[in-house]
CSV table of C-alpha atoms in Angstrom, one decimal:
chain,number,residue,atom,x,y,z
J,21,MET,CA,-55.7,-130.9,137.3
J,22,MET,CA,-59.5,-131.2,137.5
J,23,LEU,CA,-61.5,-128.3,136.5
J,24,PRO,CA,-65.0,-128.1,137.9
J,25,ALA,CA,-68.3,-127.4,136.3
J,26,CYS,CA,-69.7,-123.9,136.9
J,27,HIS,CA,-72.4,-123.1,139.4
J,28,ILE,CA,-75.3,-122.2,137.0
J,29,PRO,CA,-78.2,-124.1,138.6
J,30,SER,CA,-79.1,-126.1,135.5
J,31,ARG,CA,-78.6,-129.4,133.9
J,32,LEU,CA,-76.6,-129.9,130.6
J,33,GLU,CA,-74.4,-126.9,131.0
J,34,ALA,CA,-72.5,-125.9,127.9
J,35,GLY,CA,-69.1,-124.3,127.9
J,36,THR,CA,-68.1,-122.2,124.9
J,37,ASP,CA,-64.9,-120.6,123.7
J,38,GLU,CA,-63.3,-119.3,120.5
J,39,ALA,CA,-59.9,-119.6,118.7
J,40,GLY,CA,-58.2,-117.4,116.2
J,41,ARG,CA,-59.5,-114.0,117.3
J,42,GLY,CA,-56.1,-112.3,117.0
J,43,CYS,CA,-55.1,-113.8,113.6
J,44,LEU,CA,-54.5,-111.9,110.4
J,45,ALA,CA,-55.9,-114.7,108.2
J,46,GLY,CA,-58.5,-117.4,108.3
J,47,PRO,CA,-61.9,-117.8,110.1
J,48,VAL,CA,-62.5,-117.5,113.8
J,49,PHE,CA,-63.7,-120.8,115.2
J,50,ALA,CA,-65.8,-121.5,118.3
J,51,ALA,CA,-66.8,-124.7,120.1
J,52,ALA,CA,-69.6,-125.6,122.5
J,53,VAL,CA,-69.2,-128.6,124.8
J,54,ILE,CA,-71.5,-130.3,127.3
J,55,LEU,CA,-69.5,-132.7,129.5
J,56,PRO,CA,-70.9,-135.4,131.7
J,57,ASP,CA,-71.2,-134.4,135.3
J,58,ASP,CA,-68.6,-136.9,136.4
J,59,PHE,CA,-66.1,-136.2,133.6
J,60,SER,CA,-62.5,-135.4,134.6
J,61,HIS,CA,-59.1,-135.7,133.1
J,62,PRO,CA,-55.7,-134.7,134.6
J,63,TRP,CA,-54.7,-132.8,131.4
J,64,LEU,CA,-57.9,-130.8,130.9
J,65,ASN,CA,-57.0,-127.1,130.8
J,66,ASP,CA,-56.9,-124.0,128.7
J,67,SER,CA,-55.8,-125.0,125.3
J,68,LYS,CA,-53.0,-122.4,125.3
J,69,LYS,CA,-51.4,-124.2,128.2
J,70,LEU,CA,-51.2,-127.5,126.4
J,71,ASN,CA,-48.8,-128.7,123.7
J,72,GLU,CA,-50.2,-129.8,120.3
J,73,LYS,CA,-49.9,-133.5,121.1
J,74,ARG,CA,-51.9,-133.2,124.3
J,75,ARG,CA,-54.5,-131.0,122.6
J,76,ASP,CA,-55.0,-133.6,119.9
J,77,GLU,CA,-55.3,-136.5,122.4
J,78,LEU,CA,-57.8,-134.5,124.5
J,79,ARG,CA,-59.8,-133.6,121.4
J,80,ALA,CA,-60.4,-137.3,120.7
J,81,ILE,CA,-61.4,-138.0,124.4
J,82,ILE,CA,-63.7,-135.0,124.5
J,83,GLU,CA,-65.4,-135.8,121.2
J,84,ARG,CA,-65.9,-139.4,122.3
J,85,GLU,CA,-67.1,-138.8,125.9
J,86,ALA,CA,-69.0,-135.4,125.7
J,87,VAL,CA,-72.8,-135.4,126.1
J,88,ALA,CA,-72.7,-133.1,123.1
J,89,TRP,CA,-70.2,-131.0,121.2
J,90,ALA,CA,-70.2,-128.8,118.1
J,91,VAL,CA,-67.7,-126.6,116.3
J,92,ALA,CA,-68.5,-123.6,114.0
J,93,MET,CA,-66.7,-120.8,112.3
J,94,VAL,CA,-67.2,-117.3,110.9
J,95,SER,CA,-65.2,-116.5,107.8
J,96,ASN,CA,-62.7,-113.8,107.3
J,97,THR,CA,-65.1,-111.9,105.0
J,98,GLU,CA,-67.8,-112.0,107.7
J,99,ILE,CA,-65.2,-110.8,110.2
J,100,ASP,CA,-64.5,-107.8,108.0
J,101,GLU,CA,-68.2,-107.0,107.8
J,102,ILE,CA,-69.2,-107.2,111.5
J,103,ASN,CA,-65.8,-107.0,113.3
J,104,ILE,CA,-64.0,-109.7,115.3
J,105,LEU,CA,-65.9,-109.3,118.6
J,106,ASN,CA,-69.3,-109.8,116.9
J,107,ALA,CA,-67.8,-112.5,114.8
J,108,SER,CA,-66.5,-114.4,117.8
J,109,ILE,CA,-69.8,-114.3,119.5
J,110,LEU,CA,-71.6,-115.3,116.3
J,111,ALA,CA,-69.2,-118.3,116.0
J,112,MET,CA,-70.2,-119.3,119.6
J,113,HIS,CA,-73.9,-119.0,118.7
J,114,ARG,CA,-73.4,-121.2,115.7
J,115,ALA,CA,-71.6,-123.8,117.8
J,116,LEU,CA,-74.4,-123.7,120.3
J,117,ASP,CA,-76.8,-124.2,117.3
J,118,GLY,CA,-74.9,-127.3,116.4
J,119,LEU,CA,-75.4,-129.1,119.7
J,120,SER,CA,-77.5,-132.2,119.5
J,121,VAL,CA,-79.2,-131.3,122.8
J,122,THR,CA,-80.3,-128.0,124.1
J,123,PRO,CA,-78.2,-126.8,127.1
J,124,GLY,CA,-79.9,-125.7,130.3
J,125,GLY,CA,-77.2,-123.1,130.8
J,126,ILE,CA,-74.2,-121.6,129.1
J,127,ILE,CA,-70.8,-120.4,130.4
J,128,VAL,CA,-68.6,-118.3,128.2
J,129,ASP,CA,-64.9,-117.6,128.2
J,130,GLY,CA,-64.2,-113.9,128.3
J,131,ASN,CA,-66.4,-110.9,129.3
J,132,ARG,CA,-68.6,-110.3,126.3
J,133,PHE,CA,-71.5,-112.3,125.0
J,134,LYS,CA,-75.0,-111.8,123.6
J,135,PRO,CA,-78.1,-113.6,124.8
J,136,TYR,CA,-78.7,-117.0,123.1
J,137,ARG,CA,-82.3,-117.9,122.9
J,138,ASP,CA,-83.8,-117.7,126.4
J,139,ILE,CA,-81.0,-119.7,128.0
J,140,ASP,CA,-79.2,-118.4,131.1
J,141,TRP,CA,-75.6,-117.6,130.6
J,142,GLN,CA,-72.6,-116.2,132.4
J,143,THR,CA,-69.2,-114.9,131.2
J,144,PHE,CA,-65.9,-115.7,133.0
J,145,VAL,CA,-62.6,-114.0,132.3
J,146,LYS,CA,-60.0,-116.8,131.9
J,147,GLY,CA,-62.8,-119.3,132.2
J,148,ASP,CA,-60.9,-121.8,130.0
J,149,GLY,CA,-58.5,-122.3,132.9
J,150,ARG,CA,-61.2,-122.5,135.5
J,151,PHE,CA,-64.1,-124.7,134.2
J,152,GLY,CA,-63.9,-128.0,132.5
J,153,ASN,CA,-66.5,-127.5,129.9
J,154,ILE,CA,-65.0,-124.2,128.7
J,155,ALA,CA,-61.5,-125.8,128.7
J,156,ALA,CA,-62.9,-128.6,126.5
J,157,ALA,CA,-64.5,-126.0,124.2
J,158,SER,CA,-61.2,-124.2,123.9
J,159,ILE,CA,-59.4,-127.4,122.9
J,160,LEU,CA,-61.9,-128.3,120.2
J,161,ALA,CA,-62.0,-124.7,118.8
J,162,LYS,CA,-58.2,-124.6,118.7
J,163,THR,CA,-57.6,-128.1,117.2
J,164,HIS,CA,-60.3,-127.7,114.6
J,165,ARG,CA,-59.0,-124.3,113.6
J,166,ASP,CA,-55.4,-125.5,113.4
J,167,GLU,CA,-56.5,-128.4,111.2
J,168,TYR,CA,-58.3,-125.9,108.9
J,169,MET,CA,-55.3,-123.6,108.6
J,170,MET,CA,-53.1,-126.6,107.8
J,171,ARG,CA,-55.3,-127.3,104.8
J,172,LEU,CA,-55.1,-123.6,103.7
J,173,HIS,CA,-51.3,-123.8,104.0
J,174,ASN,CA,-51.2,-126.4,101.2
J,175,ASP,CA,-52.5,-123.8,98.8
J,176,PHE,CA,-50.5,-120.8,100.3
J,177,PRO,CA,-47.3,-122.2,101.6
J,178,ALA,CA,-45.4,-118.9,101.5
J,179,TYR,CA,-47.3,-117.6,104.5
J,180,GLN,CA,-46.2,-120.5,106.8
J,181,TRP,CA,-49.7,-121.1,108.2
J,182,ASP,CA,-48.5,-124.6,109.1
J,183,ARG,CA,-46.4,-122.8,111.7
J,184,ASN,CA,-48.2,-119.6,112.6
J,185,LYS,CA,-51.8,-120.7,112.0
J,186,GLY,CA,-52.5,-117.2,110.7
J,187,TYR,CA,-51.2,-115.3,113.7
J,188,PRO,CA,-49.2,-112.1,113.1
J,189,THR,CA,-45.7,-113.4,113.3
J,190,LYS,CA,-42.8,-111.5,111.7
J,191,ALA,CA,-42.5,-114.2,108.9
J,192,HIS,CA,-46.3,-113.9,108.2
J,193,ARG,CA,-46.1,-110.2,107.9
J,194,ALA,CA,-43.0,-110.4,105.7
J,195,ALA,CA,-44.9,-112.8,103.4
J,196,ILE,CA,-47.8,-110.4,103.1
J,197,GLU,CA,-45.4,-107.6,102.3
J,198,GLN,CA,-43.7,-109.7,99.6
J,199,HIS,CA,-46.7,-111.5,98.1
J,200,GLY,CA,-49.7,-109.4,99.1
J,201,PRO,CA,-52.8,-110.7,100.9
J,202,THR,CA,-54.7,-113.8,100.0
J,203,PRO,CA,-58.4,-114.2,99.8
J,204,HIS,CA,-58.2,-115.6,103.3
J,205,HIS,CA,-56.7,-112.5,105.0
J,206,ARG,CA,-58.8,-110.2,107.1
J,207,MET,CA,-58.7,-106.9,105.3
J,208,SER,CA,-60.0,-105.0,108.3
J,209,PHE,CA,-56.9,-105.9,110.3
J,210,THR,CA,-53.5,-104.2,110.1
J,211,LEU,CA,-51.8,-106.8,107.9
J,212,LEU,CA,-48.4,-105.0,107.8
J,213,ASP,CA,-46.4,-103.9,110.7
J,214,PRO,CA,-46.3,-100.1,110.6
J,215,GLN,CA,-42.7,-100.2,112.0
J,216,LEU,CA,-41.6,-101.6,108.6
J,217,THR,CA,-42.9,-98.6,106.7
J,218,LEU,CA,-40.2,-96.5,104.9
J,219,PHE,CA,-40.5,-92.7,105.0
């Protein structure tokens, strides 16, 4: 499957996307990627539609062949201070800050964004399945975040972050109920399932 570039009339178009928005623990990550105009790969797609092996293989290809790429994060404590929507956009801005070249245009997965410098931008719902540079950003954000959560898992194995990556699985919520939250949990989120509450 070949995902095209968008139609913003500019050179060096950056795609950006986030990973980890719905998690109970860990940072939210974002990536920004500028692909060459002639870049294509049959596997390139929304990271959620790829298995771990293909995401990892594509990560290496994207990082090697992109014109520029960068990954950034916003911590769980920052998320608690400014909320997850603002944190997701901030992570995208930080990723854009990290690019080695300034993009001429930006396309964003989703429907919310804030102006970045004076660069033209557009949002696209499900853009990670429609445009190659957003798909590439989704893959980098996801793989870098998963790698980060695997490192945290070594210090907090009871929460099974090696499996759930911080998402609200039944086992993750049960571990919070048994052991309490860690310094990496998002305290502004509903950490425990209200259906488990005894009256």
